Amino acid sequence: MRGSGDQPNSATSRLQERHVWDSVKKAAFILGSGLFVFAAFRNTVTWHLQQFWGASGDFWQSQWGKAHSYFQGNEWVLFFLGTMVIPTMSFWILNSLLLIVDATGKPQLITRYRIQRGRNDPVEPAKLQQAIRTVVFNQVFLSLPMVVVMYPIMKWRGNPCGTELPTFHWVLLELCFLGLLEEVFFYYSHRINYILWCMFVSLLSCTGCPDIGRRVFIMLETFTSFPQMSNMLPPMVGPIILGSHVATMMLWFSLALLLSTISHCGYHLPLLPSPEFHDFHHLKFNQCYGVLGVLDRLHQTDTIFRETKAYERHTLLLSLTPLSESIPDSPKRK
């Protein structure tokens, strides 16, 4: 006969098992949806999506042809617009709206979905200005040079600015493969970065100030270009391997920036991916290195995260009630 003490352990085991399956299902959905659509391309939904893409009627192909003609086939300009200008514009359009919310603390319709309630509400102007300067610096002195270097590599790989756009189904397959590659490179690059910087910080800690190492690491992680290389390189590896068209890269980079914004914005909004996982990475640094969470589960780098309320909240919000209200943090012990 089982004792009553087995019940909490059983409940915890079931909860962990449920979240394991949640992580697996998320990865399977993202990586498998493209393959599923490819296999079922004759159904009505895909047919309509093909119409939108322009497979019938050649709408997008026509627009690409006009752009090609307007810039007189200047492939560098087309590549620069597709990989730098348009993704950067999409980044700033979304983040400008979030900046207004952070600066004013309004509207409550959005601020009620803050992950960390009562903190940085509103955000101090000096912190916002520092964040903006850092982002602009990274875009000019990191993103731009990387795009410049990437162009001849993509030319060597194929014809990134060819006059014919890739098919709808091929773009779906590419996006699935790019997501898989980013998870792998994002996880391991972040983990290697953490190990290297821990070695550096440990040397700083030897100066006699025990907190100096952690303070420097937080500063580097938050307000410098230190994490940017491991954030930017993983999305670039996939297109190089596949020899992607600039149109696919434009979609992929815009999507990657959108997901990065959601992961860092501090708001767990309805119907959008949960930022709880990556937010916990910024809290602990040695947890939650990946994007999908599959590699973190494999390498046991999410064990602390799985013991928190944030782990329970790490799901798609399908109601208007903030998860911080429906699954509040445990009361702090006095």
XYZ file of C-alpha atoms in Angstrom:
334
model
C 0.000 0.000 0.000
C 1.430 3.365 -0.991
C 1.970 6.033 1.577
C 0.496 9.493 1.318
C 3.977 10.881 0.675
C 3.978 9.230 -2.746
C 1.178 11.449 -4.006
C 3.163 14.740 -4.299
C 5.997 12.864 -5.994
C 3.547 11.289 -8.389
C 1.967 14.654 -9.151
C 5.386 16.218 -9.730
C 6.361 13.341 -12.000
C 3.179 13.751 -14.044
C 3.752 17.510 -14.321
C 7.330 17.012 -15.525
C 6.204 14.371 -17.989
C 3.543 16.714 -19.333
C 6.083 19.495 -19.884
C 8.507 17.083 -21.562
C 5.798 16.234 -24.025
C 4.987 19.947 -24.419
C 8.597 20.637 -25.442
C 8.647 17.692 -27.814
C 5.313 18.686 -29.335
C 6.487 22.274 -29.867
C 9.604 21.090 -31.645
C 7.646 18.526 -33.656
C 5.094 21.127 -34.660
C 7.655 23.695 -35.797
C 9.892 21.238 -37.607
C 7.189 18.932 -38.902
C 4.565 21.394 -40.067
C 6.520 22.174 -43.211
C 6.891 18.501 -44.055
C 3.206 17.926 -43.378
C 2.174 20.783 -45.648
C 4.562 19.554 -48.306
C 3.019 16.069 -48.191
C -0.520 17.492 -48.274
C 0.111 20.220 -50.836
C -3.023 19.346 -52.853
C -5.458 20.227 -50.093
C -7.492 23.413 -50.097
C -5.552 25.287 -47.395
C -2.220 24.879 -49.141
C -3.794 25.760 -52.467
C -4.997 29.082 -51.061
C -1.616 29.716 -49.462
C -0.035 29.085 -52.821
C -2.345 31.701 -54.283
C -1.191 34.170 -51.614
C 2.459 33.370 -52.253
C 1.915 33.912 -55.914
C 2.347 30.442 -57.379
C -0.860 31.150 -59.320
C -1.063 34.606 -60.761
C 2.633 35.256 -60.159
C 1.913 38.177 -57.827
C 5.063 37.911 -55.692
C 7.139 36.828 -58.660
C 5.911 39.909 -60.482
C 6.805 42.166 -57.543
C 10.256 40.613 -57.329
C 10.710 41.152 -61.054
C 9.784 44.827 -60.662
C 12.296 45.219 -57.811
C 14.949 43.486 -59.885
C 14.233 45.828 -62.777
C 14.056 48.956 -60.593
C 17.521 48.344 -59.169
C 18.770 47.251 -62.606
C 19.751 43.822 -61.341
C 22.179 45.220 -58.759
C 22.429 42.099 -56.621
C 24.291 43.722 -53.745
C 21.517 46.304 -53.289
C 18.834 43.606 -53.449
C 20.760 41.456 -50.989
C 21.275 44.395 -48.623
C 17.590 45.338 -48.731
C 16.453 41.777 -48.127
C 18.874 40.794 -45.377
C 19.424 44.102 -43.588
C 16.974 46.900 -44.362
C 13.622 45.088 -44.351
C 14.362 42.866 -41.292
C 15.683 45.917 -39.412
C 12.548 47.894 -40.289
C 10.319 45.065 -39.055
C 12.376 44.956 -35.851
C 11.991 48.661 -35.139
C 8.296 48.832 -36.015
C 7.450 46.219 -33.384
C 9.969 47.404 -30.815
C 8.922 51.048 -31.151
C 5.471 50.054 -29.967
C 6.960 48.153 -27.029
C 9.247 51.090 -26.234
C 6.204 53.334 -25.854
C 4.632 50.835 -23.463
C 7.864 50.502 -21.458
C 8.390 54.268 -21.288
C 4.832 55.197 -20.279
C 3.665 52.092 -18.435
C 0.512 52.270 -20.544
C -1.838 50.915 -21.754
C -2.735 48.537 -18.947
C -4.178 46.242 -21.596
C -0.557 45.273 -22.344
C 1.292 46.023 -19.103
C -0.897 43.582 -17.161
C 0.935 40.804 -19.042
C 4.342 41.709 -17.610
C 6.343 38.684 -16.513
C 8.001 40.491 -13.615
C 5.173 42.382 -11.985
C 6.037 45.649 -10.255
C 9.536 45.881 -11.737
C 10.623 48.474 -14.325
C 7.081 49.771 -14.575
C 7.693 52.101 -16.300
C 11.294 51.555 -17.371
C 13.729 54.296 -16.408
C 14.469 56.613 -19.387
C 18.226 56.205 -18.888
C 17.931 52.416 -19.245
C 15.814 52.740 -22.393
C 18.296 55.173 -23.939
C 21.182 52.830 -23.128
C 19.312 49.902 -24.675
C 18.563 51.886 -27.851
C 22.187 53.000 -28.196
C 23.375 49.420 -27.744
C 20.965 48.056 -30.367
C 21.888 50.750 -32.896
C 25.585 50.128 -32.260
C 25.135 46.383 -32.774
C 23.164 46.867 -35.972
C 25.729 49.246 -37.469
C 28.981 47.675 -36.276
C 27.994 43.995 -36.061
C 24.968 43.237 -38.245
C 26.090 45.354 -41.186
C 29.632 43.899 -41.391
C 28.219 40.386 -41.066
C 25.859 41.027 -43.987
C 28.777 42.392 -46.020
C 30.794 39.247 -45.308
C 27.796 37.011 -45.940
C 27.160 38.366 -49.445
C 30.237 36.887 -51.215
C 29.713 33.620 -49.322
C 26.128 33.389 -50.591
C 27.314 34.258 -54.097
C 29.791 31.401 -53.849
C 27.021 29.079 -52.635
C 24.669 29.885 -55.513
C 22.523 32.683 -56.865
C 20.858 34.386 -53.876
C 19.323 37.187 -55.922
C 18.149 35.140 -58.891
C 15.199 36.393 -60.902
C 13.072 33.335 -60.049
C 11.639 33.056 -56.533
C 11.634 29.698 -54.711
C 8.351 27.809 -54.571
C 6.026 28.085 -51.610
C 6.639 24.497 -50.508
C 10.396 24.823 -50.716
C 10.301 27.950 -48.548
C 8.306 26.057 -45.906
C 10.831 23.232 -45.896
C 13.707 25.695 -45.656
C 12.120 27.528 -42.722
C 11.684 24.244 -40.837
C 15.299 23.268 -41.489
C 16.531 26.744 -40.554
C 14.645 26.504 -37.257
C 16.306 23.180 -36.471
C 19.782 24.488 -37.283
C 19.267 27.622 -35.219
C 18.254 25.561 -32.184
C 21.465 23.533 -32.416
C 23.830 26.450 -33.043
C 22.004 28.801 -30.657
C 22.194 26.327 -27.779
C 25.838 25.345 -28.122
C 27.127 28.835 -28.951
C 25.372 30.254 -25.890
C 26.682 27.508 -23.669
C 30.264 27.893 -24.941
C 30.019 31.664 -24.493
C 28.857 31.176 -20.934
C 31.771 28.853 -20.122
C 34.341 31.229 -21.630
C 32.949 34.275 -19.895
C 32.687 32.432 -16.588
C 36.415 31.810 -16.845
C 36.953 35.517 -17.486
C 34.606 36.573 -14.683
C 36.285 34.173 -12.251
C 39.563 35.958 -12.929
C 37.888 39.280 -12.157
C 36.470 37.846 -8.957
C 39.981 37.071 -7.793
C 40.587 40.809 -7.358
C 39.071 40.580 -3.886
C 35.556 41.794 -4.701
C 33.335 38.683 -4.692
C 30.440 40.387 -6.474
C 32.423 42.061 -9.221
C 32.352 38.986 -11.464
C 28.577 38.693 -11.446
C 28.086 42.459 -11.892
C 30.385 42.486 -14.911
C 28.665 39.451 -16.397
C 25.208 41.036 -16.005
C 26.488 44.240 -17.608
C 27.989 42.295 -20.512
C 24.860 40.191 -20.971
C 22.518 43.191 -20.823
C 24.150 46.280 -22.269
C 27.031 45.222 -24.500
C 27.653 43.393 -27.737
C 28.891 40.301 -25.862
C 25.831 38.087 -26.502
C 25.160 39.377 -30.012
C 27.516 37.112 -31.919
C 25.865 33.983 -30.537
C 22.466 35.542 -31.287
C 23.259 36.554 -34.862
C 25.465 33.772 -36.172
C 22.998 30.855 -35.669
C 20.309 32.369 -37.948
C 22.954 32.992 -40.629
C 24.388 29.485 -40.703
C 21.270 27.834 -42.155
C 20.902 30.063 -45.248
C 24.599 29.585 -46.016
C 24.280 25.793 -45.807
C 21.127 25.748 -47.951
C 22.220 28.469 -50.376
C 18.907 30.241 -49.743
C 17.340 32.886 -51.934
C 17.348 36.422 -50.530
C 13.535 36.331 -50.338
C 13.721 33.350 -47.980
C 16.448 35.052 -45.956
C 14.297 38.159 -45.662
C 11.436 36.091 -44.203
C 13.761 34.094 -41.965
C 15.691 37.062 -40.535
C 12.450 38.995 -39.940
C 10.951 35.968 -38.188
C 14.111 35.450 -36.099
C 14.068 39.091 -35.004
C 10.367 38.861 -34.193
C 10.899 35.779 -32.008
C 13.918 37.418 -30.364
C 11.786 40.450 -29.521
C 9.066 38.267 -28.012
C 11.656 36.365 -25.956
C 13.155 39.570 -24.544
C 10.160 41.916 -24.304
C 9.117 40.865 -20.794
C 5.463 40.385 -21.722
C 3.667 37.040 -21.908
C 0.948 38.083 -24.348
C -2.000 35.972 -25.524
C -1.489 33.785 -28.606
C 2.236 34.597 -28.789
C 5.133 32.270 -27.899
C 6.022 32.187 -24.218
C 9.049 34.294 -23.181
C 9.300 32.615 -19.757
C 12.020 30.187 -20.868
C 14.492 32.760 -22.166
C 13.609 35.237 -19.433
C 14.790 32.625 -16.933
C 18.071 32.363 -18.860
C 18.705 36.048 -18.143
C 17.928 35.400 -14.494
C 20.262 32.419 -14.007
C 22.554 32.551 -17.096
C 23.448 28.846 -16.801
C 19.916 27.659 -17.566
C 17.732 27.577 -20.688
C 20.337 28.157 -23.394
C 18.221 27.038 -26.349
C 15.132 28.202 -28.202
C 12.779 25.225 -28.256
C 14.031 23.702 -25.009
C 14.688 20.242 -26.439
C 18.487 20.415 -26.127
C 18.183 21.914 -22.661
C 16.127 18.918 -21.616
C 18.636 16.567 -23.246
C 21.601 18.176 -21.453
C 19.719 18.841 -18.202
C 20.302 22.589 -18.380
C 16.705 23.381 -17.456
C 16.497 21.500 -14.158
C 16.246 24.617 -11.982
C 13.760 26.179 -14.380
C 11.504 23.121 -14.158
C 11.207 23.608 -10.406
C 9.753 27.113 -10.748
C 6.330 28.595 -11.336
C 7.735 30.133 -14.523
C 7.979 26.597 -15.885
C 4.267 26.087 -15.280
C 3.571 29.380 -17.029
C 5.753 28.445 -19.987
C 2.876 27.679 -22.327
C 0.769 29.377 -24.981
C -1.669 31.788 -23.344
C -5.106 31.098 -24.826
C -7.147 33.386 -22.569
C -7.125 37.065 -21.595
C -6.160 36.302 -17.987
C -2.405 36.798 -17.438
C -0.645 33.622 -16.373
C 1.017 35.587 -13.578
C -2.488 35.798 -12.070
C -3.726 32.285 -12.812
C -0.361 30.732 -11.818
C 1.124 33.199 -9.303
C 4.533 32.823 -7.723
C 4.652 31.007 -4.414
C 4.553 33.360 -1.377
C 8.010 34.246 -0.165
C 8.952 32.819 3.202
C 9.638 35.387 5.869
